[in-house]
Amino acid sequence: MKVGESTQFQRVIGYFHGTIFLFSIIIGAGIFVAPKGVLKYSSLNVGVSLSIWAACAVVSMLAALSHAELGTTFPRSGAQYYFLKRSLGPFIAFFYLWTNLFSTPAGIAARGLLLAGYIMQPFYPGCFVPEMPKKCLALAILWCLGILNARGVKEVTWFQTVSTAVKMTVLGFISVTGIVLLVRGRRENLARFEKAFDADVPDASQIAEAFLQGLFAYSGWGVLVRIAGELKSPSENIPKCVVTALTLVALIYLLVNVSYLAVLTPKEIMSSDAVAVTWMDRVIPSLQWAVSLGVSSSIVSSLNCTIFSTSRLWYMASQEDLILLISYVGFTDWIQLGLMMVGLLKLRFQEPNLSRPYKVRLPFVFGTMAISLFLVLTPIIKSPQIYHIYVILFILSGLLFYLPFVHFDLGSTYFNKITCFLQLLLNVSPADDIDEYISTGGKVQKNPPATATKK
């Protein structure tokens, strides 16, 4: 690259590929692990469980459409960070980076552990997979995916295409089989749905926890805002991709959950370490290996998308229970989303003339804020857990780094040298100043040089 030449991502992702990318990253580990968590916090109430899955789809759509305004107003990759810095200040932006430094690898750890469990389950029929071999395999898988992403985009694209095709085949088979079983009308298949709401009704804190489990399965809808700098016409395509992908995902999730419950009782689902494998063992035992392979492909497809979209990440090996790990990730994610909605409102009044090609309605924003408060505060007030304290302490610990190194700018010369060395070592270059770009009428426009270069 020539000296003085700018470095920019090309806008090559359109509506179709954006929808496929969003569809691939959402459907992963969640649909195979979250049903257990949703049932647990729904007090094994089938009707409440299915209602929560449907409600999670509505909540995700509401939040995703509100969140989409960020990517359309600031159509640049990494728009969340710039938006928070501009609307709520540098500390909140630093908090966003600080929590993502650990919460994103925590989500990857959850999927890596689940993937390893599904791969090893056929070798341990009728019992739980040992923890140590499962963790070692999960770590090896993440190393392999890291190497794959380092080889280049073509290899990632090829791998993603194959794994997505496999996971859609498996989910389609599970969904269709469930419908067939219900249409055939076996008494044991229909009994759980005829008395769906007869079990105990969960309290408010349990419902909040169940929502966090279900929303984990829908997580990933914000990825298009993260890569907005590579989308064609982001103001038009981000909302369209979100509506299309989440509608399809919601339909598939409901059908898969109905299929699970048509074959397995809630107690059997709770006792299973791999729900889809147990389901196949009951329906067609000889094909248990096939569904294990398909589920693994589904998880690794979403996992690979996450690693690809977030560049370099660290693997955080967790010794917590998988359901608790999902609660932790959901807890921090909804704190961040609530702050983004506050920033969105502040920017609406602070900069009313800012070009907004896509402008979400305020009831959507207030609804997302209310849901965020409910999901974050209800578990703390009704049934406080020790991990809530850990999360709050972890967030506040960011001050130990923010105050000396960002606010007071101590050791900036030293860190600038380290940054320069790492850029040369890893063959990367600094991005252009994000203030150079604004969104005008749905198009990306560069500000005049005098404005863009002003310090």
XYZ file of C-alpha atoms in Angstrom:
455
model
C 0.000 0.000 0.000
C 1.318 3.448 -0.886
C 2.093 6.060 1.736
C -0.896 8.315 2.378
C -3.318 5.866 0.804
C -6.416 5.197 2.930
C -7.408 1.749 4.106
C -11.091 0.858 3.808
C -13.209 -2.283 3.703
C -15.066 -2.769 0.450
C -18.851 -2.693 0.550
C -19.513 -6.075 -1.026
C -22.240 -7.602 1.196
C -25.757 -7.138 -0.149
C -29.210 -8.098 1.116
C -28.991 -11.828 0.290
C -25.529 -12.477 1.703
C -26.245 -10.191 4.680
C -29.329 -12.255 5.516
C -27.395 -15.525 5.132
C -24.574 -14.218 7.339
C -27.046 -13.082 10.012
C -28.971 -16.348 9.747
C -25.746 -18.371 10.145
C -24.479 -16.558 13.214
C -27.822 -16.620 15.073
C -28.545 -20.315 14.569
C -25.809 -22.115 16.431
C -25.458 -23.441 19.942
C -28.537 -21.730 21.356
C -31.257 -23.953 19.928
C -29.479 -27.050 21.294
C -28.709 -25.833 24.815
C -31.223 -23.064 25.602
C -34.344 -25.353 25.616
C -32.956 -26.959 28.767
C -32.425 -23.588 30.465
C -35.802 -22.197 29.366
C -37.591 -25.280 30.709
C -35.663 -25.120 33.976
C -36.667 -21.517 34.699
C -40.202 -22.104 33.351
C -40.782 -24.641 36.164
C -41.043 -27.385 33.486
C -44.236 -25.722 32.230
C -44.502 -26.592 28.507
C -46.936 -23.788 27.676
C -44.877 -21.133 29.438
C -41.716 -22.454 27.799
C -43.115 -22.208 24.256
C -44.617 -18.791 25.044
C -41.201 -17.550 26.160
C -39.622 -18.776 22.918
C -42.206 -16.822 20.927
C -41.817 -13.751 23.159
C -38.016 -13.910 22.785
C -38.485 -13.636 19.020
C -40.579 -10.475 19.460
C -38.109 -8.985 21.962
C -35.166 -9.747 19.659
C -36.934 -8.136 16.700
C -37.760 -5.053 18.785
C -34.187 -4.714 20.054
C -32.589 -5.460 16.679
C -34.637 -2.834 14.827
C -33.796 -0.262 17.513
C -30.126 -1.231 17.386
C -30.142 -0.989 13.574
C -30.327 2.812 13.744
C -26.707 2.821 14.958
C -25.420 1.105 11.828
C -27.480 3.238 9.465
C -26.580 6.558 11.094
C -22.873 5.662 11.389
C -22.333 3.148 8.564
C -18.856 2.080 9.622
C -17.513 -1.177 11.021
C -17.420 -1.042 14.819
C -20.208 1.548 14.881
C -21.267 0.656 18.451
C -18.039 1.944 19.977
C -18.085 5.228 18.092
C -21.783 5.747 18.822
C -21.328 5.251 22.578
C -18.286 7.522 22.639
C -20.143 10.261 20.797
C -23.387 10.035 22.768
C -22.407 8.992 26.312
C -18.705 9.808 26.498
C -15.391 7.932 26.450
C -15.884 6.052 29.725
C -19.060 4.277 28.566
C -17.343 3.457 25.271
C -14.406 2.028 27.220
C -16.844 0.048 29.390
C -18.314 -1.450 26.199
C -14.874 -2.579 25.029
C -13.913 -3.789 28.504
C -16.958 -6.039 28.931
C -16.730 -7.345 25.367
C -13.099 -8.263 25.941
C -14.377 -10.998 28.269
C -18.083 -11.530 27.516
C -17.480 -12.357 23.839
C -14.908 -15.058 24.634
C -17.304 -16.312 27.334
C -19.971 -16.815 24.654
C -17.425 -18.559 22.449
C -16.439 -20.743 25.413
C -20.081 -21.747 25.928
C -20.453 -22.780 22.291
C -17.066 -24.494 22.241
C -17.982 -26.598 25.289
C -21.362 -27.478 23.806
C -19.784 -28.423 20.480
C -17.263 -30.682 22.213
C -20.082 -32.278 24.200
C -22.056 -33.135 21.069
C -19.002 -34.575 19.312
C -18.131 -36.812 22.277
C -21.674 -37.818 23.316
C -21.908 -40.840 20.917
C -18.813 -42.297 22.638
C -20.521 -42.101 26.049
C -24.027 -43.504 25.448
C -26.385 -43.201 28.374
C -24.097 -41.079 30.563
C -22.556 -37.610 30.819
C -19.378 -36.696 28.958
C -16.365 -36.238 31.308
C -15.522 -32.573 31.810
C -11.746 -32.645 31.254
C -11.742 -34.349 27.805
C -14.624 -32.086 26.766
C -12.715 -28.925 27.717
C -9.543 -30.143 25.978
C -11.481 -30.866 22.781
C -13.209 -27.462 22.951
C -9.835 -25.742 23.216
C -8.482 -27.739 20.252
C -11.522 -26.797 18.132
C -11.023 -23.102 18.859
C -7.362 -23.356 17.900
C -8.335 -24.974 14.569
C -10.929 -22.282 13.836
C -8.377 -19.588 14.641
C -5.950 -21.126 12.141
C -8.732 -21.391 9.528
C -9.608 -17.697 9.903
C -5.952 -16.758 9.631
C -5.674 -18.494 6.239
C -8.069 -16.121 4.499
C -11.639 -15.212 3.598
C -12.003 -17.795 0.784
C -11.343 -20.728 3.101
C -13.743 -19.287 5.702
C -16.468 -18.772 3.083
C -16.147 -22.328 1.770
C -16.255 -23.799 5.265
C -19.215 -21.610 6.229
C -21.222 -22.661 3.166
C -20.764 -26.383 3.853
C -21.476 -26.177 7.591
C -24.581 -24.005 7.055
C -25.989 -26.516 4.553
C -25.445 -29.378 7.006
C -27.071 -27.600 9.948
C -30.117 -26.595 7.907
C -30.551 -30.226 6.846
C -30.541 -31.391 10.477
C -32.866 -28.650 11.750
C -35.218 -29.227 8.819
C -35.324 -32.944 9.591
C -36.050 -32.349 13.294
C -38.786 -29.800 12.474
C -40.535 -31.943 9.850
C -40.356 -35.071 12.007
C -41.983 -33.209 14.893
C -44.840 -32.052 12.669
C -45.332 -35.604 11.344
C -45.450 -37.018 14.871
C -48.098 -34.479 15.893
C -50.183 -35.016 12.734
C -50.154 -38.770 13.314
C -51.769 -37.936 16.631
C -50.209 -40.458 18.991
C -51.640 -39.949 22.440
C -48.251 -39.745 24.133
C -47.147 -37.094 21.634
C -50.214 -34.902 22.124
C -50.622 -35.244 25.887
C -48.000 -32.658 26.811
C -49.601 -30.048 24.540
C -53.198 -30.710 25.637
C -52.271 -29.816 29.229
C -49.470 -27.394 28.387
C -50.142 -24.923 31.219
C -51.013 -27.411 33.981
C -47.579 -27.301 35.642
C -46.428 -24.674 38.157
C -46.226 -21.099 36.907
C -42.782 -19.464 37.406
C -42.378 -16.187 39.294
C -41.018 -12.944 37.835
C -37.342 -13.676 38.556
C -37.620 -17.125 36.959
C -39.269 -15.633 33.878
C -36.433 -13.109 33.577
C -33.867 -15.925 33.804
C -35.819 -17.957 31.237
C -35.792 -14.959 28.893
C -32.005 -14.673 29.233
C -31.692 -18.350 28.274
C -34.010 -17.980 25.273
C -32.473 -14.705 24.106
C -29.069 -16.415 24.069
C -30.393 -18.539 21.192
C -31.312 -15.356 19.286
C -28.041 -13.549 20.056
C -25.945 -12.351 17.140
C -28.498 -10.044 15.494
C -26.214 -7.039 16.091
C -23.432 -8.376 13.886
C -24.546 -6.363 10.824
C -24.038 -3.114 12.756
C -20.559 -4.340 13.644
C -19.726 -4.884 9.955
C -21.775 -1.960 8.603
C -18.689 -0.691 6.774
C -18.816 -3.731 4.471
C -22.547 -3.594 3.636
C -24.038 -2.176 0.466
C -26.684 0.464 1.250
C -26.640 -0.212 5.010
C -29.598 2.070 5.714
C -31.771 -0.125 3.522
C -30.243 -3.568 3.974
C -29.711 -3.727 7.757
C -33.449 -3.451 8.682
C -34.466 -5.764 5.807
C -31.887 -8.413 6.749
C -32.904 -8.250 10.412
C -36.627 -8.727 9.711
C -36.065 -11.559 7.212
C -33.502 -13.502 9.237
C -35.236 -13.209 12.627
C -38.607 -14.230 11.165
C -37.101 -17.404 9.690
C -35.146 -18.141 12.864
C -38.227 -17.719 15.076
C -40.230 -20.139 12.913
C -37.465 -22.761 12.993
C -36.935 -22.416 16.751
C -40.619 -22.898 17.537
C -40.860 -25.964 15.277
C -37.711 -27.518 16.758
C -38.938 -26.976 20.332
C -42.320 -28.472 19.486
C -40.508 -31.461 17.979
C -38.371 -31.903 21.102
C -41.462 -31.858 23.317
C -43.387 -34.178 21.005
C -40.808 -36.902 21.682
C -39.248 -36.114 25.082
C -40.796 -35.132 28.397
C -39.551 -31.952 30.108
C -37.755 -34.102 32.724
C -36.015 -36.093 29.983
C -34.864 -32.854 28.344
C -33.533 -31.607 31.702
C -31.576 -34.830 32.279
C -30.052 -34.848 28.789
C -26.559 -33.491 28.165
C -27.287 -33.310 24.413
C -31.007 -32.824 23.697
C -30.896 -33.362 19.929
C -28.891 -36.597 20.280
C -31.335 -37.906 22.910
C -34.206 -36.930 20.607
C -32.677 -38.873 17.701
C -31.965 -41.858 19.946
C -35.700 -42.002 20.648
C -36.827 -41.480 17.021
C -34.191 -43.266 14.863
C -31.448 -44.715 17.104
C -29.284 -45.852 14.183
C -28.857 -42.234 13.001
C -27.685 -40.828 16.329
C -24.217 -40.204 14.876
C -25.722 -38.220 11.990
C -27.574 -35.743 14.188
C -24.475 -35.401 16.374
C -22.500 -34.473 13.255
C -25.211 -32.081 12.095
C -25.539 -30.367 15.453
C -21.763 -30.017 15.637
C -21.769 -28.422 12.173
C -24.479 -25.999 13.293
C -22.535 -24.913 16.343
C -19.183 -24.663 14.562
C -20.810 -22.607 11.766
C -22.048 -19.981 14.224
C -18.810 -20.172 16.201
C -16.751 -19.608 13.060
C -18.919 -16.594 12.133
C -18.316 -15.078 15.561
C -14.553 -15.545 15.374
C -14.514 -14.144 11.839
C -16.566 -11.037 12.689
C -14.729 -10.183 15.913
C -11.224 -10.807 14.542
C -8.826 -11.973 17.272
C -10.338 -13.253 20.485
C -9.049 -15.090 23.496
C -10.452 -18.357 24.680
C -11.679 -18.113 28.251
C -11.968 -21.553 29.784
C -14.835 -21.416 32.257
C -15.416 -23.779 35.139
C -18.984 -22.533 35.622
C -22.034 -24.511 34.626
C -23.069 -23.923 31.010
C -26.496 -22.478 31.950
C -24.846 -20.070 34.403
C -22.366 -19.011 31.718
C -25.270 -18.158 29.394
C -26.890 -16.108 32.181
C -23.650 -14.167 32.656
C -23.298 -13.393 28.946
C -26.967 -12.365 28.634
C -26.745 -10.214 31.767
C -23.822 -8.156 30.414
C -25.254 -7.973 26.874
C -28.532 -6.460 28.069
C -26.733 -3.931 30.263
C -24.855 -2.803 27.138
C -27.999 -2.702 25.015
C -29.799 -0.603 27.632
C -26.930 1.909 27.592
C -27.051 2.038 23.787
C -30.752 2.890 23.896
C -30.039 5.688 26.410
C -27.341 6.991 24.079
C -29.711 6.786 21.114
C -32.292 8.915 22.914
C -29.652 11.408 24.042
C -28.331 11.782 20.497
C -31.882 12.303 19.185
C -32.205 15.443 21.354
C -28.545 16.459 21.314
C -28.145 16.263 17.524
C -31.665 16.435 16.056
C -30.389 17.389 12.595
C -28.034 14.417 12.280
C -28.814 12.458 9.104
C -30.709 9.269 9.967
C -31.678 7.307 6.826
C -33.420 4.749 9.037
C -35.134 6.116 12.146
C -36.657 3.640 14.591
C -39.892 4.642 16.308
C -39.512 5.803 19.908
C -41.902 3.159 21.348
C -39.438 0.522 20.096
C -36.596 2.291 21.915
C -38.529 2.687 25.168
C -39.731 -0.923 24.903
C -36.160 -2.164 24.519
C -35.056 -0.075 27.504
C -37.914 -1.465 29.630
C -37.042 -5.049 28.689
C -33.373 -4.386 29.469
C -34.247 -3.062 32.927
C -36.546 -6.025 33.571
C -33.946 -8.622 32.554
C -31.135 -6.962 34.526
C -32.900 -5.765 37.699
C -35.525 -8.472 38.321
C -33.048 -11.331 39.019
C -30.968 -9.027 41.256
C -33.984 -7.884 43.307
C -35.980 -11.116 43.445
C -33.230 -13.753 43.676
C -29.729 -12.241 43.893
C -26.895 -14.594 42.989
C -23.163 -14.393 43.639
C -22.410 -14.049 39.909
C -24.356 -10.745 39.874
C -21.770 -9.351 42.308
C -18.945 -10.760 40.178
C -20.325 -9.030 37.064
C -20.681 -5.651 38.821
C -17.181 -5.894 40.318
C -15.798 -6.883 36.936
C -17.393 -3.841 35.278
C -16.090 -1.481 37.955
C -12.616 -3.021 37.692
C -12.361 -1.366 34.284
C -11.839 1.915 36.147
C -8.411 0.632 37.222
C -7.350 0.763 33.571
C -9.496 3.641 32.305
C -8.470 6.319 34.813
C -4.652 6.089 34.527
C -4.260 5.036 30.891
C -7.193 6.765 29.159
C -8.455 9.637 31.301
C -5.055 10.840 32.596
C -3.171 9.517 29.542
C -0.271 8.102 31.566
C 2.395 6.252 29.596
C 0.860 7.156 26.228
C 4.263 7.373 24.516
C 5.206 3.899 25.721
C 1.908 2.357 24.639
C 2.018 4.102 21.266
C 5.365 2.418 20.605
C 3.900 -0.966 21.544
C 0.902 -0.342 19.259
C 3.168 0.611 16.358
C 5.327 -2.484 16.905
C 2.288 -4.798 16.959
C 0.885 -3.183 13.789
C 4.153 -3.877 11.998
C 4.438 -7.398 13.433
C 0.861 -8.417 12.583
C 0.792 -6.564 9.243
C -2.183 -4.372 10.126
C -2.752 -0.653 9.709
C -4.825 1.893 11.632
C -8.293 2.585 10.281
C -9.245 5.967 8.917
C -10.755 8.466 11.360
C -14.404 7.510 11.724
C -15.356 11.194 11.936
C -14.530 11.421 8.230
C -17.654 9.474 7.351
C -21.318 10.249 7.796
C -24.521 8.783 6.438
C -26.448 10.986 4.025
C -29.668 9.852 2.426
C -28.755 6.213 2.812
C -25.312 6.692 1.251
C -21.886 6.942 2.808
C -20.351 10.350 2.269
C -16.907 11.637 3.236
C -16.683 14.935 5.099
C -14.569 17.740 3.652
C -10.844 17.402 4.431
C -10.809 20.503 6.651
C -13.415 18.939 8.925
C -12.085 15.426 8.769
C -8.529 16.307 9.706
C -9.354 18.747 12.465
C -7.915 17.602 15.803
